[in-house]
Amino acid sequence: MTDTTHTETDDAQGRDEEMLLPQLGLDRRDFMKAGAAAGTLGAMAGCTGLLDRDDGTGAGGASGNADAHVPPGELDEYYAFLSGGHSGDIRVLGLPSMREIMRIPVFNHESARGYGYDDESSEMLEEAGGYTWGDTHHPRVSQTDNDYDGRWAFVNDKANGRMARINLKYFETDAIVDIPNQQGTHGACCVLPDTKYVIGVGEFRVPLENDGRSLDAPDEYGSVFAAINPETMNVEWEVLVDGNMDNGDGGKEGKWFFTTGYNSEGGVTESEMTQSDRDMVKAFNIPAIEAAVEAGDYEEINEVPVVDGRQDSPLNSGSDPVVKYIPTPKSPHGVSVTPDNNYAIASGKLDPTATVIDIAALDEVDDPEEAVVGRPRLGMGPLHTAYDGRGHAYTTLFIDSQVVKWDIEAAVEADLGSEDPVVEKIDVHYNPGHLIASESYTADPAGDWLISLNKLSKDRFLPVGPMHPENDQLIYIGDDEGGMELVKDKPSYAEPHDASIVHRDKIEPAKTYDPEDLDLEHTAAGEESVERVADDRVEVKMYSMRNEFGFPDITVQEGDTVEMQVTNIETTSDILHSLVIPEHDVNIKMAPQETTKVTFEADEPGVYWMYCGFFCSALHLEMRSQLLVEPEG
Ligand code: CUK
Ligand code: CUA
C-alpha cells in the first residue's frame, strides 16, 4: 500500500491556492469553508475549465461547479445504501450531503430498533442459523425493466452464507435465507431486467456435502452459484463450478451472469492460490441452467438441485454450455456490466488491467477468450468499476489509492495492455475498495456523483485511538471537461464495501405502518387484555401512546412466561415508543401503528418499571408502568 505519493507539502499547497484563489474570487477562508480538501487544490492546478464556471451558489464543492451542499431543511436527491461489512447492517445516506439518515440492521442485533429483541425478528434470525452477526458486502436494489423499482434491497452475508431481503416500504429486513451448500456468500446481484433471481455467489470451496467427508481432499471441494427467488427467498437451484468465485453482476438481458474468481489452482494456502497468472471469469447462461434443471440434469444436495457447471461437465460440452470460463489476469475481483449491456468488465486485482468482455460475442464464439475485446492498463490494484452513462468507466486502484476514469470504446479500439483509454486519475484517501456512481447498476446511470469507499482514513480525521474509521469520499463526475472533483470526506464506521445509489423518486417509504401488512393483531385503546393462558403463561395485549401503556401495572407470578404484545396507536408519523423492562433484557420498538411482541421469563420476584425508550413527549419520562412479579407461594 502506498501512502506517500499523494501527500503534497504545505508549500506546494500554498502555491496552488495562490494560483487558484484570485480566479475564484474567494479568499482563503471562504475556500476552506467551502469544503476544499488540501488534495483537491493540487489536483485542480491548471484546470481552468473548472474554474471558469460558477453555478452561483458559492456552496458545496471546491470549484462551485459541484454543488454538494444541501442546506438545512432540504432533502437530498439520492438515497445511497451502503453495506456495513462485519457490522452486519446497511446504512442509508442522503446524497450529495452524505448525511447518514438511517441504519437498517440485517444480520446483527441492534438495540435502537429492538432488532433481534422482539419475537419476530429474533425468530427470523434464529431460523436463519441463529448467528448474532454477519458480513454485509453487496446491497443491490431490485429493478424492473433495468431500473430501480423501490421494492427491495438484497444483501449478502459473507460470513455465514446467507442472503437477506430489506423491504423498502418500511426500510427493514423482512427475510433471510441460509443458503445450503454455500459457505461465504460473497457476490450478490439480481438477474435483470426484472429481478427474476437474486444471485448469491459462493466464495469458499467446501466439501459437498460439508459433513466431515473430504477433509483432506481439497480437490473435491467446490463452490456454488445460488439462484434465489426474490418473492419467496427460496433457493431454486445452484451451479457447482471450478475454483473460488468472488464478485458477480448480471447482464441486463436475462441471459448471462458474470462472476469473477480466484484460486482456479484449487489451493488452500495463499501461495498455492496465487500461482497461476490467470484465473477465470465465469459466464453463467441462465436459460441453459434452467433447462438443465427442468430436464432433471442435476444432483440434489441438501434439498437443492445442483447443476454441474465444472469445466469437464457434460453440460458444458455441447453448443449451449451452462457456464463459459473466460481466462482473465490475475485473480480478477470486481465485475460489472456496462449500462448498455454491451460489456462485462472485470478488474485484474493482481494485474494492472481490466478485461472487457463483449457480451453479444459470448453467444457466438467457440473459445470464450475470443469474447475479450479490450484490456486497458489502468494502474495498480484495480478492484471495482462503475459507470456514468456517457461511455466512461471508473475503476478503483487499491494500491495506487486512486480512481481512474477511462473510455470504454477507446479500450475496445486500443491494443490489449494500452494505457491510451485512460482519461484521468484522481487521488483518494486511501486504498479504495468499491466505488459506486449514481444509478450505475441500472441501464441509465445519472452520471453526477461517485462515492469511493476507501478502506483506510489514516490522518483524515481527528484521532480516536488505534481503530480508525473508513473514509467514504464523494467525487463529482458530472463535468467531463473540468474533470473529477473530490468534494467531501465522510468517516464511516467499519466497513462499507459496495453501495447502490437510487434516485429518491424511485422509493416510496411508508410514513406509518399499515396494520394490514403486519402479522400481529392491532390492539386499540380499550381492547387491552391480560390473560392467563396456561398455569405458567400470561399473555398481555396492550397499546402505547403519549404518555402511557395500556396498563398502569401488570401482575404475574414468579416463573411465568410472559408474552407481551404492544401496539403503538399513534397516527402521527415520527412518534416512536418502545417497551423496555429492566433486568429482563426486554427492548422492543413500536413505530406508529406498529405492533410488536416479546416473550420473556418473569423469574425474579419484584417490582420492575416498564418504560419507553424514545423521548416521545414532555411527559416521556412519566411514560412508565409497573411489572409486579409475585413470589411463588
Ligand atoms: S468486495 Cu469488499 S472491496 Cu466483498 Cu465487493 Cu471488493
Ligand atoms: Cu413513548 Cu417515550
Tab-separated table of C-alpha atoms in Angstrom, residues 176-405:
chain	number	residue	atom	x	y	z
A	176	ILE	CA	-33.145	-14.079	5.449
A	177	VAL	CA	-32.253	-17.326	3.725
A	178	ASP	CA	-29.435	-19.551	4.897
A	179	ILE	CA	-28.121	-20.793	1.560
A	180	PRO	CA	-27.433	-24.545	1.519
A	181	ASN	CA	-24.058	-25.751	0.213
A	182	GLN	CA	-22.577	-22.272	0.398
A	183	GLN	CA	-20.066	-21.074	2.949
A	184	GLY	CA	-19.266	-17.443	2.403
A	185	THR	CA	-21.820	-15.850	0.094
A	186	HIS	CA	-19.820	-13.063	-1.469
A	187	GLY	CA	-21.114	-11.517	-4.669
A	188	ALA	CA	-24.780	-10.608	-4.642
A	189	CYS	CA	-26.771	-9.289	-7.521
A	190	CYS	CA	-30.080	-9.560	-9.299
A	191	VAL	CA	-30.803	-11.253	-12.596
A	192	LEU	CA	-32.154	-8.408	-14.708
A	193	PRO	CA	-34.081	-6.812	-16.301
A	194	ASP	CA	-36.784	-7.680	-13.755
A	195	THR	CA	-35.094	-9.241	-10.714
A	196	LYS	CA	-36.031	-12.784	-11.669
A	197	TYR	CA	-33.487	-14.152	-9.220
A	198	VAL	CA	-31.191	-12.812	-6.593
A	199	ILE	CA	-27.825	-14.472	-7.011
A	200	GLY	CA	-25.574	-15.471	-4.139
A	201	VAL	CA	-22.045	-16.078	-5.370
A	202	GLY	CA	-20.287	-18.720	-3.260
A	203	GLU	CA	-16.714	-17.920	-2.399
A	204	PHE	CA	-15.149	-20.546	-0.167
A	205	ARG	CA	-14.796	-24.015	-1.619
A	206	VAL	CA	-16.071	-26.701	0.719
A	207	PRO	CA	-16.812	-30.420	0.549
A	208	LEU	CA	-20.309	-31.081	-0.798
A	209	GLU	CA	-21.858	-32.074	1.485
A	210	ASN	CA	-19.792	-30.488	4.215
A	211	ASP	CA	-20.438	-33.250	6.729
A	212	GLY	CA	-16.951	-34.409	7.581
A	213	ARG	CA	-16.155	-36.080	4.273
A	214	SER	CA	-13.202	-34.989	2.100
A	215	LEU	CA	-11.483	-33.109	4.911
A	216	ASP	CA	-8.101	-33.793	3.380
A	217	ALA	CA	-9.128	-33.741	-0.250
A	218	PRO	CA	-9.340	-30.108	-1.346
A	219	ASP	CA	-9.653	-31.140	-4.973
A	220	GLU	CA	-13.097	-32.422	-4.057
A	221	TYR	CA	-14.202	-29.092	-2.629
A	222	GLY	CA	-16.469	-26.864	-4.651
A	223	SER	CA	-18.206	-23.535	-4.610
A	224	VAL	CA	-21.701	-22.946	-5.887
A	225	PHE	CA	-23.656	-20.177	-7.558
A	226	ALA	CA	-27.127	-19.920	-5.976
A	227	ALA	CA	-30.315	-18.545	-7.544
A	228	ILE	CA	-32.842	-17.271	-5.021
A	229	ASN	CA	-36.460	-16.425	-5.755
A	230	PRO	CA	-36.893	-12.806	-4.604
A	231	GLU	CA	-40.544	-13.288	-3.600
A	232	THR	CA	-40.201	-16.485	-1.566
A	233	MET	CA	-36.490	-16.171	-0.773
A	234	ASN	CA	-36.143	-19.906	-1.506
A	235	VAL	CA	-33.049	-21.211	-3.242
A	236	GLU	CA	-34.318	-22.539	-6.578
A	237	TRP	CA	-31.111	-24.082	-7.914
A	238	GLU	CA	-27.355	-23.948	-7.685
A	239	VAL	CA	-24.459	-24.461	-10.054
A	240	LEU	CA	-21.226	-26.129	-8.990
A	241	VAL	CA	-18.083	-24.630	-10.558
A	242	ASP	CA	-14.309	-24.983	-10.548
A	243	GLY	CA	-12.298	-22.623	-8.373
A	244	ASN	CA	-13.300	-19.910	-5.943
A	245	MET	CA	-15.790	-17.323	-7.035
A	246	ASP	CA	-15.690	-13.738	-5.854
A	247	ASN	CA	-17.929	-10.916	-7.101
A	248	GLY	CA	-20.841	-11.050	-9.526
A	249	ASP	CA	-23.008	-8.920	-11.763
A	250	GLY	CA	-25.906	-9.728	-14.054
A	251	GLY	CA	-26.319	-8.865	-17.694
A	252	LYS	CA	-29.354	-6.718	-18.372
A	253	GLU	CA	-30.975	-9.090	-20.859
A	254	GLY	CA	-31.598	-12.010	-18.503
A	255	LYS	CA	-29.192	-14.442	-20.126
A	256	TRP	CA	-25.632	-14.023	-18.914
A	257	PHE	CA	-24.452	-13.539	-15.357
A	258	PHE	CA	-20.785	-12.947	-14.641
A	259	THR	CA	-18.654	-13.846	-11.671
A	260	THR	CA	-15.007	-13.225	-11.040
A	261	GLY	CA	-12.864	-15.668	-9.201
A	262	TYR	CA	-9.510	-16.585	-7.895
A	263	ASN	CA	-7.858	-19.830	-6.981
A	264	SER	CA	-8.506	-21.812	-10.131
A	265	GLU	CA	-5.436	-23.614	-8.788
A	266	GLY	CA	-7.680	-25.164	-6.143
A	267	GLY	CA	-5.116	-24.299	-3.478
A	268	VAL	CA	-5.659	-23.957	0.230
A	269	THR	CA	-2.752	-21.638	1.100
A	270	GLU	CA	-2.117	-18.164	-0.204
A	271	SER	CA	0.912	-19.200	-2.227
A	272	GLU	CA	-0.988	-22.094	-3.783
A	273	MET	CA	-3.861	-19.775	-4.690
A	274	THR	CA	-1.707	-17.204	-6.497
A	275	GLN	CA	0.498	-19.427	-8.642
A	276	SER	CA	-1.289	-19.033	-11.901
A	277	ASP	CA	-1.153	-15.791	-13.893
A	278	ARG	CA	-4.709	-16.194	-14.965
A	279	ASP	CA	-7.954	-17.035	-13.374
A	280	MET	CA	-11.451	-17.420	-14.638
A	281	VAL	CA	-14.356	-15.099	-15.136
A	282	LYS	CA	-17.366	-17.373	-15.325
A	283	ALA	CA	-20.320	-16.508	-17.512
A	284	PHE	CA	-23.446	-18.322	-16.354
A	285	ASN	CA	-26.028	-18.986	-19.027
A	286	ILE	CA	-29.251	-18.635	-17.023
A	287	PRO	CA	-31.681	-20.128	-19.611
A	288	ALA	CA	-29.356	-23.115	-20.202
A	289	ILE	CA	-29.156	-23.721	-16.449
A	290	GLU	CA	-32.937	-23.504	-16.138
A	291	ALA	CA	-33.273	-26.013	-18.968
A	292	ALA	CA	-30.884	-28.414	-17.208
A	293	VAL	CA	-32.905	-28.133	-14.005
A	294	GLU	CA	-36.118	-28.666	-15.962
A	295	ALA	CA	-34.635	-31.755	-17.619
A	296	GLY	CA	-33.573	-33.204	-14.282
A	297	ASP	CA	-29.864	-32.830	-15.071
A	298	TYR	CA	-28.802	-32.195	-11.502
A	299	GLU	CA	-27.876	-33.758	-8.225
A	300	GLU	CA	-29.954	-32.843	-5.221
A	301	ILE	CA	-27.750	-31.766	-2.309
A	302	ASN	CA	-29.399	-30.531	0.882
A	303	GLU	CA	-32.711	-30.331	-0.949
A	304	VAL	CA	-31.406	-28.013	-3.641
A	305	PRO	CA	-30.919	-29.064	-7.289
A	306	VAL	CA	-27.212	-28.595	-8.015
A	307	VAL	CA	-26.271	-28.412	-11.695
A	308	ASP	CA	-22.723	-29.450	-12.608
A	309	GLY	CA	-21.095	-26.421	-14.203
A	310	ARG	CA	-17.491	-27.548	-13.874
A	311	GLN	CA	-15.324	-27.351	-16.952
A	312	ASP	CA	-15.443	-31.072	-17.599
A	313	SER	CA	-19.203	-31.346	-17.046
A	314	PRO	CA	-21.204	-32.916	-19.893
A	315	LEU	CA	-23.471	-29.856	-19.618
A	316	ASN	CA	-20.541	-27.742	-20.809
A	317	SER	CA	-19.594	-29.844	-23.825
A	318	GLY	CA	-22.491	-29.034	-26.154
A	319	SER	CA	-23.364	-25.948	-28.149
A	320	ASP	CA	-25.156	-24.274	-25.255
A	321	PRO	CA	-22.879	-24.686	-22.216
A	322	VAL	CA	-24.215	-23.755	-18.785
A	323	VAL	CA	-21.008	-21.944	-17.820
A	324	LYS	CA	-18.345	-20.395	-20.035
A	325	TYR	CA	-14.899	-19.975	-18.485
A	326	ILE	CA	-13.034	-16.891	-19.666
A	327	PRO	CA	-9.338	-16.746	-18.751
A	328	THR	CA	-8.554	-13.384	-17.171
A	329	PRO	CA	-5.428	-11.994	-15.483
A	330	LYS	CA	-4.883	-12.274	-12.446
A	331	SER	CA	-7.329	-13.200	-9.690
A	332	PRO	CA	-9.917	-10.715	-11.033
A	333	HIS	CA	-12.001	-9.164	-8.270
A	334	GLY	CA	-14.854	-6.843	-9.280
A	335	VAL	CA	-17.054	-7.400	-12.294
A	336	SER	CA	-19.808	-5.146	-13.566
A	337	VAL	CA	-21.878	-4.916	-16.696
A	338	THR	CA	-21.951	-1.641	-18.631
A	339	PRO	CA	-25.269	0.248	-18.658
A	340	ASP	CA	-25.817	-0.535	-22.364
A	341	ASN	CA	-25.262	-4.248	-21.660
A	342	ASN	CA	-22.507	-4.381	-24.259
A	343	TYR	CA	-19.686	-5.413	-21.953
A	344	ALA	CA	-18.830	-7.071	-18.671
A	345	ILE	CA	-15.723	-5.526	-17.168
A	346	ALA	CA	-13.587	-7.479	-14.720
A	347	SER	CA	-10.837	-5.819	-12.704
A	348	GLY	CA	-7.496	-7.543	-12.522
A	349	LYS	CA	-6.690	-7.009	-8.818
A	350	LEU	CA	-3.213	-8.562	-9.017
A	351	ASP	CA	-2.835	-7.345	-12.604
A	352	PRO	CA	-2.896	-3.648	-13.593
A	353	THR	CA	-5.566	-4.134	-16.259
A	354	ALA	CA	-9.301	-4.587	-16.569
A	355	THR	CA	-10.716	-7.115	-19.007
A	356	VAL	CA	-13.565	-6.061	-21.301
A	357	ILE	CA	-15.810	-8.950	-22.370
A	358	ASP	CA	-18.185	-8.473	-25.290
A	359	ILE	CA	-21.485	-9.944	-24.113
A	360	ALA	CA	-23.053	-10.416	-27.552
A	361	ALA	CA	-19.877	-12.101	-28.791
A	362	LEU	CA	-20.121	-14.661	-25.995
A	363	ASP	CA	-23.093	-16.181	-27.807
A	364	GLU	CA	-21.120	-16.671	-30.985
A	365	VAL	CA	-17.564	-17.646	-30.134
A	366	ASP	CA	-16.490	-21.228	-29.513
A	367	ASP	CA	-13.497	-20.180	-27.447
A	368	PRO	CA	-14.809	-17.762	-24.792
A	369	GLU	CA	-11.458	-15.993	-24.751
A	370	GLU	CA	-12.354	-14.594	-28.166
A	371	ALA	CA	-15.073	-12.540	-26.468
A	372	VAL	CA	-12.377	-10.480	-24.743
A	373	VAL	CA	-12.289	-7.243	-26.739
A	374	GLY	CA	-10.289	-4.913	-24.538
A	375	ARG	CA	-7.767	-4.837	-21.748
A	376	PRO	CA	-6.741	-1.319	-20.776
A	377	ARG	CA	-3.831	-0.858	-18.431
A	378	LEU	CA	-5.254	1.194	-15.573
A	379	GLY	CA	-2.856	1.159	-12.627
A	380	MET	CA	-2.019	-0.887	-9.580
A	381	GLY	CA	-4.667	-2.961	-7.842
A	382	PRO	CA	-7.819	-2.387	-9.923
A	383	LEU	CA	-10.793	-3.614	-7.894
A	384	HIS	CA	-14.213	-2.318	-8.929
A	385	THR	CA	-15.777	-0.375	-11.782
A	386	ALA	CA	-18.749	1.994	-12.025
A	387	TYR	CA	-20.312	3.954	-14.917
A	388	ASP	CA	-21.567	7.426	-15.740
A	389	GLY	CA	-23.746	6.560	-18.740
A	390	ARG	CA	-21.567	8.704	-21.014
A	391	GLY	CA	-19.256	5.908	-22.062
A	392	HIS	CA	-16.790	6.170	-19.196
A	393	ALA	CA	-15.805	3.615	-16.655
A	394	TYR	CA	-14.372	4.493	-13.241
A	395	THR	CA	-12.169	1.925	-11.579
A	396	THR	CA	-10.686	1.944	-8.091
A	397	LEU	CA	-6.955	1.356	-7.838
A	398	PHE	CA	-6.392	-0.088	-4.409
A	399	ILE	CA	-2.617	0.045	-4.385
A	400	ASP	CA	-2.283	3.405	-6.146
A	401	SER	CA	-5.021	4.962	-3.950
A	402	GLN	CA	-6.699	6.437	-6.986
A	403	VAL	CA	-9.858	6.341	-9.037
A	404	VAL	CA	-9.131	6.095	-12.753
A	405	LYS	CA	-11.611	7.297	-15.348
